[in-house]
XYZ file of C-alpha atoms in Angstrom:
83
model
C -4.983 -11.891 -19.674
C -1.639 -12.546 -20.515
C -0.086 -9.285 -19.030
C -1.923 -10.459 -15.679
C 0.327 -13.772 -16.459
C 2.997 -11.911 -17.072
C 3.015 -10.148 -13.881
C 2.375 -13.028 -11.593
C 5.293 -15.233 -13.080
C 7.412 -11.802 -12.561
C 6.525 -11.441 -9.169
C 7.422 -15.285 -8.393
C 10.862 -15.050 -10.720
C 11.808 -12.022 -8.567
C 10.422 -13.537 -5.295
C 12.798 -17.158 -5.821
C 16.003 -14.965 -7.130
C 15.960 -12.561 -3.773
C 14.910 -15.159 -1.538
C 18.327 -17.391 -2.832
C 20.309 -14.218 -3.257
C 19.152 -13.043 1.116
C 19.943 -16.509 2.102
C 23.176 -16.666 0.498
C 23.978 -13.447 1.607
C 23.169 -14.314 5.542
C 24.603 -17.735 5.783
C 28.291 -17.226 3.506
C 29.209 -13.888 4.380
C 27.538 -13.284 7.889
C 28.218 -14.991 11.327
C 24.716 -16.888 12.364
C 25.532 -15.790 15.923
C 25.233 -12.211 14.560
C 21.668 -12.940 13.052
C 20.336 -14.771 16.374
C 21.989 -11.997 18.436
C 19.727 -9.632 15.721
C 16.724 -11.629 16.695
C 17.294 -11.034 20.470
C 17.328 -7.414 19.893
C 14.178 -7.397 17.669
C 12.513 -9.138 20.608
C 9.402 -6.525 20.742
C 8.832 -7.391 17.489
C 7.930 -11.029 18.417
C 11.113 -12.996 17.448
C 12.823 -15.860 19.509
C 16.286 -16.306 19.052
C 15.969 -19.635 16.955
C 16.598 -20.927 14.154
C 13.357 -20.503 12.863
C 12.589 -17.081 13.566
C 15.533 -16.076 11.392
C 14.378 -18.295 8.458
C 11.069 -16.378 8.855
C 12.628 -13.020 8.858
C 14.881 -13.675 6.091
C 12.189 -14.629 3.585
C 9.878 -11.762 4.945
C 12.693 -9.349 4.016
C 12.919 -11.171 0.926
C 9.447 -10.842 0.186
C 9.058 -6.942 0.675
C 12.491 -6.443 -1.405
C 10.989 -8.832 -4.355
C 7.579 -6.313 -3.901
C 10.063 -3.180 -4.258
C 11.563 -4.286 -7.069
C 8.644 -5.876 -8.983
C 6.931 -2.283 -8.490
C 10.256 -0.557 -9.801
C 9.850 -2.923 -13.017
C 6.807 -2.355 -13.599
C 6.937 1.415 -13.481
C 10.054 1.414 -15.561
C 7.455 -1.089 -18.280
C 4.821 1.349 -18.238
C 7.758 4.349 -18.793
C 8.841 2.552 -21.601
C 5.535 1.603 -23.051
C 4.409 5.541 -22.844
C 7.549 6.454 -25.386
């Protein structure tokens, strides 16, 4: 039981850290014309150019790096846990 609590409060740790690190990322170092410009070329996919559909797609992206890395850390625990 507490593994599964373990993993869940991982998952959410990782989740808030990328989301703040994406968003940082997008609005100090890039141009938000660049991002809505983006969003007009990714217009098959379903996104306006607003506002937001770019807060949408940032914390989407967010959420499938925070699932790439909580799967990385969890193989590397079981690795570890094996030795």
């Amino acid at each position: 039981m507490k593994k599964k609590i373990f993993k869940i409060i991982l998952f959410f740790v990782l989740l808030i850290v990328v989301s703040v690190l994406i968003f940082e990322i997008a609005f100090r170092l890039g141009n938000a014309d660049i991002f809505i410009s983006l969003l007009g070329n990714l217009s098959f996919l379903g996104f306006k150019e607003s506002f937001d559909s770019l807060f949408i797609g940032l914390l989407v992206f967010s959420f499938l790096i925070a699932i790439l890395i909580y799967c990385c850390a969890m193989k590397l625990i079981k690795k570890n846990n094996l030795k």
